[in-house]
JSON list of C-alpha atoms in Angstrom, two decimals:
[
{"chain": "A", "resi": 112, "resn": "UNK", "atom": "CA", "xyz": [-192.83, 28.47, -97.01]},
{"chain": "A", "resi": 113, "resn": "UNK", "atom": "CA", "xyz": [-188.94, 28.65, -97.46]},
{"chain": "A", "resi": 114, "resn": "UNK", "atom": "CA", "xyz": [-188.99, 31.66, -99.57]},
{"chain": "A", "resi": 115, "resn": "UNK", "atom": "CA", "xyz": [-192.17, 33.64, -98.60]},
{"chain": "A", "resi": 116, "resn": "UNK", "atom": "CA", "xyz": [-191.34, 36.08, -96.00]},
{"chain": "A", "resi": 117, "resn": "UNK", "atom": "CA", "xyz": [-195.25, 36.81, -95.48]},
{"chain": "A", "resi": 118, "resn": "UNK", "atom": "CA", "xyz": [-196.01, 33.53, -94.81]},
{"chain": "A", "resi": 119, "resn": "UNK", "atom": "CA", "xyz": [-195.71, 32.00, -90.74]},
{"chain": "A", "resi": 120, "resn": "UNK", "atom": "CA", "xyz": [-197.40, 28.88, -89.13]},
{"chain": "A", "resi": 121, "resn": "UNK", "atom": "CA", "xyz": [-200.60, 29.30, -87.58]},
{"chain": "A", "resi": 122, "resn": "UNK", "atom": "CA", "xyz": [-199.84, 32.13, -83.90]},
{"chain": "A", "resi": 123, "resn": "UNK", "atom": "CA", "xyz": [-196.31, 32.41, -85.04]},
{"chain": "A", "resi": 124, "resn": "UNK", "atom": "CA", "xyz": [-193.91, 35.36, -86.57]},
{"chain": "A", "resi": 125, "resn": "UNK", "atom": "CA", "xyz": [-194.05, 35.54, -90.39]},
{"chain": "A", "resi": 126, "resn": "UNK", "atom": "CA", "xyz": [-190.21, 35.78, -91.45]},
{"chain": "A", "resi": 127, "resn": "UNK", "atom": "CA", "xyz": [-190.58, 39.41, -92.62]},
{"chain": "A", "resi": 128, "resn": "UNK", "atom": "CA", "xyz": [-191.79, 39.74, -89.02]},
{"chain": "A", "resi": 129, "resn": "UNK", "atom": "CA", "xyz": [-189.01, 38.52, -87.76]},
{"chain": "A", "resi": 130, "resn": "UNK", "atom": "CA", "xyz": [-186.63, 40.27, -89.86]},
{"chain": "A", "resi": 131, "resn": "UNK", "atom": "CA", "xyz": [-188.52, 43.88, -88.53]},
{"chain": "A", "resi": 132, "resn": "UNK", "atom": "CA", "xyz": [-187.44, 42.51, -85.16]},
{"chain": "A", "resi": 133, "resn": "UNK", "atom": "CA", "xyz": [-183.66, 41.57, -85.51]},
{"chain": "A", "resi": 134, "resn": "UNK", "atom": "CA", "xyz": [-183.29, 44.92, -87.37]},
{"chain": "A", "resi": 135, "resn": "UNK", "atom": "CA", "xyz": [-185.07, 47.00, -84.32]},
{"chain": "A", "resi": 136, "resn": "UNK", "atom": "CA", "xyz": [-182.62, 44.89, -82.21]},
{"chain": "A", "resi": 137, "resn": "UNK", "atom": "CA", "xyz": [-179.66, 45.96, -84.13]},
{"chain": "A", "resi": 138, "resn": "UNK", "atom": "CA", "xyz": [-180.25, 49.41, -84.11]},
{"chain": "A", "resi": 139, "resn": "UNK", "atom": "CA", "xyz": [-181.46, 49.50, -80.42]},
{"chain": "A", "resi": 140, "resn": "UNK", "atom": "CA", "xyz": [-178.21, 47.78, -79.86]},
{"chain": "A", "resi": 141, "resn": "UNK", "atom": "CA", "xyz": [-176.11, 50.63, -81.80]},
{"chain": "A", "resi": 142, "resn": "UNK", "atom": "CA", "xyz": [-178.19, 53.22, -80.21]},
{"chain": "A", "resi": 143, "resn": "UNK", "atom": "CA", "xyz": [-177.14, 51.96, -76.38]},
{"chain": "A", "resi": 144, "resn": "UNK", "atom": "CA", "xyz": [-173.79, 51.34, -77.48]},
{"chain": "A", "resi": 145, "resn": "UNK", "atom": "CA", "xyz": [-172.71, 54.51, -79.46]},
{"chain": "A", "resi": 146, "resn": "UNK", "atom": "CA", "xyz": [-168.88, 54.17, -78.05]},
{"chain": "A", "resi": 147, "resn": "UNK", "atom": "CA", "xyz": [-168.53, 50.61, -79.13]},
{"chain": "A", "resi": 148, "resn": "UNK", "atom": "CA", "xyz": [-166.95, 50.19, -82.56]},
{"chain": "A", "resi": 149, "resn": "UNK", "atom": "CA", "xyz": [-167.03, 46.11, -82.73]},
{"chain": "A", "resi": 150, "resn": "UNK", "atom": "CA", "xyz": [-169.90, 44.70, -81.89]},
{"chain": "A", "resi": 151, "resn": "UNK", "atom": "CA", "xyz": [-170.65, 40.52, -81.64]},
{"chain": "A", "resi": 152, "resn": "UNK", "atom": "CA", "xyz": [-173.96, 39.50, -82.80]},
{"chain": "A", "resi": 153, "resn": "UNK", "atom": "CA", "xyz": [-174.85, 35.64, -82.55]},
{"chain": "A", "resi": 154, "resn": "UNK", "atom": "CA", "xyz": [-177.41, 33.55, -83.92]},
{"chain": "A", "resi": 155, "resn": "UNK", "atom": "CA", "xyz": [-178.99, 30.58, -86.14]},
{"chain": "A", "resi": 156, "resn": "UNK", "atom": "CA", "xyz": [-178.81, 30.77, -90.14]},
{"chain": "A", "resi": 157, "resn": "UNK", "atom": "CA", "xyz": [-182.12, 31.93, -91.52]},
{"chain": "A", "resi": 158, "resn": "UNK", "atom": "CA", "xyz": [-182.40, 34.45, -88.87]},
{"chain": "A", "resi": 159, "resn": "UNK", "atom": "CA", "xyz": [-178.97, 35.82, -89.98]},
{"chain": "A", "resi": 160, "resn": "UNK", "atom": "CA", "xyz": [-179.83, 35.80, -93.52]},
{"chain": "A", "resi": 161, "resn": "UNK", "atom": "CA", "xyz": [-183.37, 37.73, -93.21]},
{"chain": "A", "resi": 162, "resn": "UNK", "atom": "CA", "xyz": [-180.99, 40.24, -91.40]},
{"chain": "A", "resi": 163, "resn": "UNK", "atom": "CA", "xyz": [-178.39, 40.50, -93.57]},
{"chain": "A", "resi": 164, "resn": "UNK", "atom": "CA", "xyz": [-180.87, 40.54, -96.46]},
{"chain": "A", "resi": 165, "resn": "UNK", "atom": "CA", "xyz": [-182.22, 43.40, -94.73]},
{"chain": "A", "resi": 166, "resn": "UNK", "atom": "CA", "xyz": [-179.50, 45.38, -93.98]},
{"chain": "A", "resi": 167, "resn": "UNK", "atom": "CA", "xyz": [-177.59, 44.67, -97.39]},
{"chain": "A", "resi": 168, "resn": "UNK", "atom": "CA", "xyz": [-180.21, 45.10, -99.77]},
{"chain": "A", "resi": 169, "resn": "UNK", "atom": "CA", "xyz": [-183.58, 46.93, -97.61]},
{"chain": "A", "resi": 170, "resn": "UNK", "atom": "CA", "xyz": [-185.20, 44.12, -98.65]},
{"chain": "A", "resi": 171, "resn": "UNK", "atom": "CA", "xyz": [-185.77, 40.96, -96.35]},
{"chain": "A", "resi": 172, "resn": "UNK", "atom": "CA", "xyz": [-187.24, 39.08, -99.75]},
{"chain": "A", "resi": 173, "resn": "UNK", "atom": "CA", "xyz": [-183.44, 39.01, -101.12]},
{"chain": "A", "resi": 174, "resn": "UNK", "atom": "CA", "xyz": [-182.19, 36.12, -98.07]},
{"chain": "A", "resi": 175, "resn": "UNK", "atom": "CA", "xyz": [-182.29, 33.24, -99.76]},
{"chain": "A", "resi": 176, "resn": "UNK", "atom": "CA", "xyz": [-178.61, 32.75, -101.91]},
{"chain": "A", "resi": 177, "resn": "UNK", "atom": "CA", "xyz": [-177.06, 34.40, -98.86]},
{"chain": "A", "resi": 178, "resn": "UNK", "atom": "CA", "xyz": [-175.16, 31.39, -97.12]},
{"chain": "A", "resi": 179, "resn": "UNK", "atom": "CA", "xyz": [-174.50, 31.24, -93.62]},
{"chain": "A", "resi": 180, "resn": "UNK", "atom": "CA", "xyz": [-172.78, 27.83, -92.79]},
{"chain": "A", "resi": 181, "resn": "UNK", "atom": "CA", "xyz": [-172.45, 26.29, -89.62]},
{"chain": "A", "resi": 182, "resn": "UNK", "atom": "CA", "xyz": [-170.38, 28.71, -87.12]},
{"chain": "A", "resi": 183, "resn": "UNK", "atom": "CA", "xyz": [-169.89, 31.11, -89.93]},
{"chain": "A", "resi": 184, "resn": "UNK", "atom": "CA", "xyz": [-167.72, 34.60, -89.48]},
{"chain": "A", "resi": 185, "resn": "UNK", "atom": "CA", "xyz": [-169.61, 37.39, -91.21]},
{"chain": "A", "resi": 186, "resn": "UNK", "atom": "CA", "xyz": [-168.29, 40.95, -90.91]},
{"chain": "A", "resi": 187, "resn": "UNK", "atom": "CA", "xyz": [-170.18, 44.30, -91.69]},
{"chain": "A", "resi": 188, "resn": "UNK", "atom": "CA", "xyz": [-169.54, 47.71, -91.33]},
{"chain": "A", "resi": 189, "resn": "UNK", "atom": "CA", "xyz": [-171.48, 50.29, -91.30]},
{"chain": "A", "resi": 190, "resn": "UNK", "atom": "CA", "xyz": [-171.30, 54.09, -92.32]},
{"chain": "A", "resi": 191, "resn": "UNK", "atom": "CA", "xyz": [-174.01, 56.47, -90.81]},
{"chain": "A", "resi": 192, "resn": "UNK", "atom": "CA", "xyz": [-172.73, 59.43, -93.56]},
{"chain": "A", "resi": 193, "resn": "UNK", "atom": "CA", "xyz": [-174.17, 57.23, -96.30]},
{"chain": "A", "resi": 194, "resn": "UNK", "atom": "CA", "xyz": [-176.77, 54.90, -93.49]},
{"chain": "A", "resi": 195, "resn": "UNK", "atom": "CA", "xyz": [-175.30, 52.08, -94.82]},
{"chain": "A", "resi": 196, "resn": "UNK", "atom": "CA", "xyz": [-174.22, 48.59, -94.55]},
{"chain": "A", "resi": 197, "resn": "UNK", "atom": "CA", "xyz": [-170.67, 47.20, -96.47]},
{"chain": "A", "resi": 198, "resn": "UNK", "atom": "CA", "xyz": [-170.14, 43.68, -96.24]},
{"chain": "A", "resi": 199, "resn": "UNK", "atom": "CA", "xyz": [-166.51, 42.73, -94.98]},
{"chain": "A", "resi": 200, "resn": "UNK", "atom": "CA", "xyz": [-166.43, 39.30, -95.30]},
{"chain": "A", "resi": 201, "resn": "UNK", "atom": "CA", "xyz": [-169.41, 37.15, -95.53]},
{"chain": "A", "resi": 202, "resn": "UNK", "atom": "CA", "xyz": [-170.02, 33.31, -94.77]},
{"chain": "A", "resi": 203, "resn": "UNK", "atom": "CA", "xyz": [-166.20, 32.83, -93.33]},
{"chain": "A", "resi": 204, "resn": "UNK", "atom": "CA", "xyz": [-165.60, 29.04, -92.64]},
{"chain": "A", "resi": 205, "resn": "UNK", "atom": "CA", "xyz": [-162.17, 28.37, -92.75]},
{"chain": "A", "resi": 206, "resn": "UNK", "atom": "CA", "xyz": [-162.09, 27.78, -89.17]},
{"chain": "A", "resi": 207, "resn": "UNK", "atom": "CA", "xyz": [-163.70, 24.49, -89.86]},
{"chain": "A", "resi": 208, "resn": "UNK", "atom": "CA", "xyz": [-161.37, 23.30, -92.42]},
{"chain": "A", "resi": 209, "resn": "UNK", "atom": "CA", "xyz": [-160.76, 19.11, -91.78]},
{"chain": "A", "resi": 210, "resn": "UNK", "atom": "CA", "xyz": [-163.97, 18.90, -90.03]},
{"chain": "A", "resi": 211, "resn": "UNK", "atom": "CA", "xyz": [-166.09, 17.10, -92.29]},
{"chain": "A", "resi": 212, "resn": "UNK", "atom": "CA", "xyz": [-169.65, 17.88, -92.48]},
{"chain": "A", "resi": 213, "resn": "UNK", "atom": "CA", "xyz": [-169.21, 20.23, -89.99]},
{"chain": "A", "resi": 214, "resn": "UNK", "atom": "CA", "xyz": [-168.27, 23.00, -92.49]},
{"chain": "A", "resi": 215, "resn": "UNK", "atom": "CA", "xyz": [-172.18, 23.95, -92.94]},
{"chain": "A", "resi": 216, "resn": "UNK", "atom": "CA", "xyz": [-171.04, 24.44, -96.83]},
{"chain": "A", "resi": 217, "resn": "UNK", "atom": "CA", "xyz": [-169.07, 27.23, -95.78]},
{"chain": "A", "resi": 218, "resn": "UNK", "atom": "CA", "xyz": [-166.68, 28.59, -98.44]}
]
């Protein structure tokens, strides 16, 4: 089920579904914001992946080589001439440099 975005366990969200739903998020987050130029969002790997999938390519199918290690830094911006999304840096890690395992294969 890894790497089917249609698929979901029986009354759940399929991950496509869920991918529709961070994206509305985003944008209703840029829409209450407009005078905020940094925004912070937080959350768990696969969930950051179907987004940035999303917002990188317009195509949720495309998360799976996109790497998000443990506590990774990933920074976007985005220009509403061209409605689009430029990745800054992606998958950032070196703030867990010496900490073993907890690098999350970070690069």
């Amino acid at each position: 089920m890894e790497g089917d975005v249609n698929a979901g366990y029986p009354g759940g969200e399929t991950a496509q579904q869920v991918a529709t739903r961070a994206k509305r998020a985003l944008w209703k987050l840029l829409d209450d914001c407009p005078e905020d130029r940094h925004i912070c969002i937080v959350g768990h790997g696969r969930i950051n992946r179907l987004l940035l999938a999303n917002l990188l390519y317009g195509d949720a199918t495309r998360f799976a080589p996109i790497e998000q290690g443990n506590t990774a830094i990933s920074v976007f911006d985005y220009d509403p001439g061209k409605d689009g999304w430029s990745e800054v840096v992606l998958n950032y890690c070196s703030h867990t440099e010496d900490r073993g395992a907890a690098s999350g294969g970070c690069y």
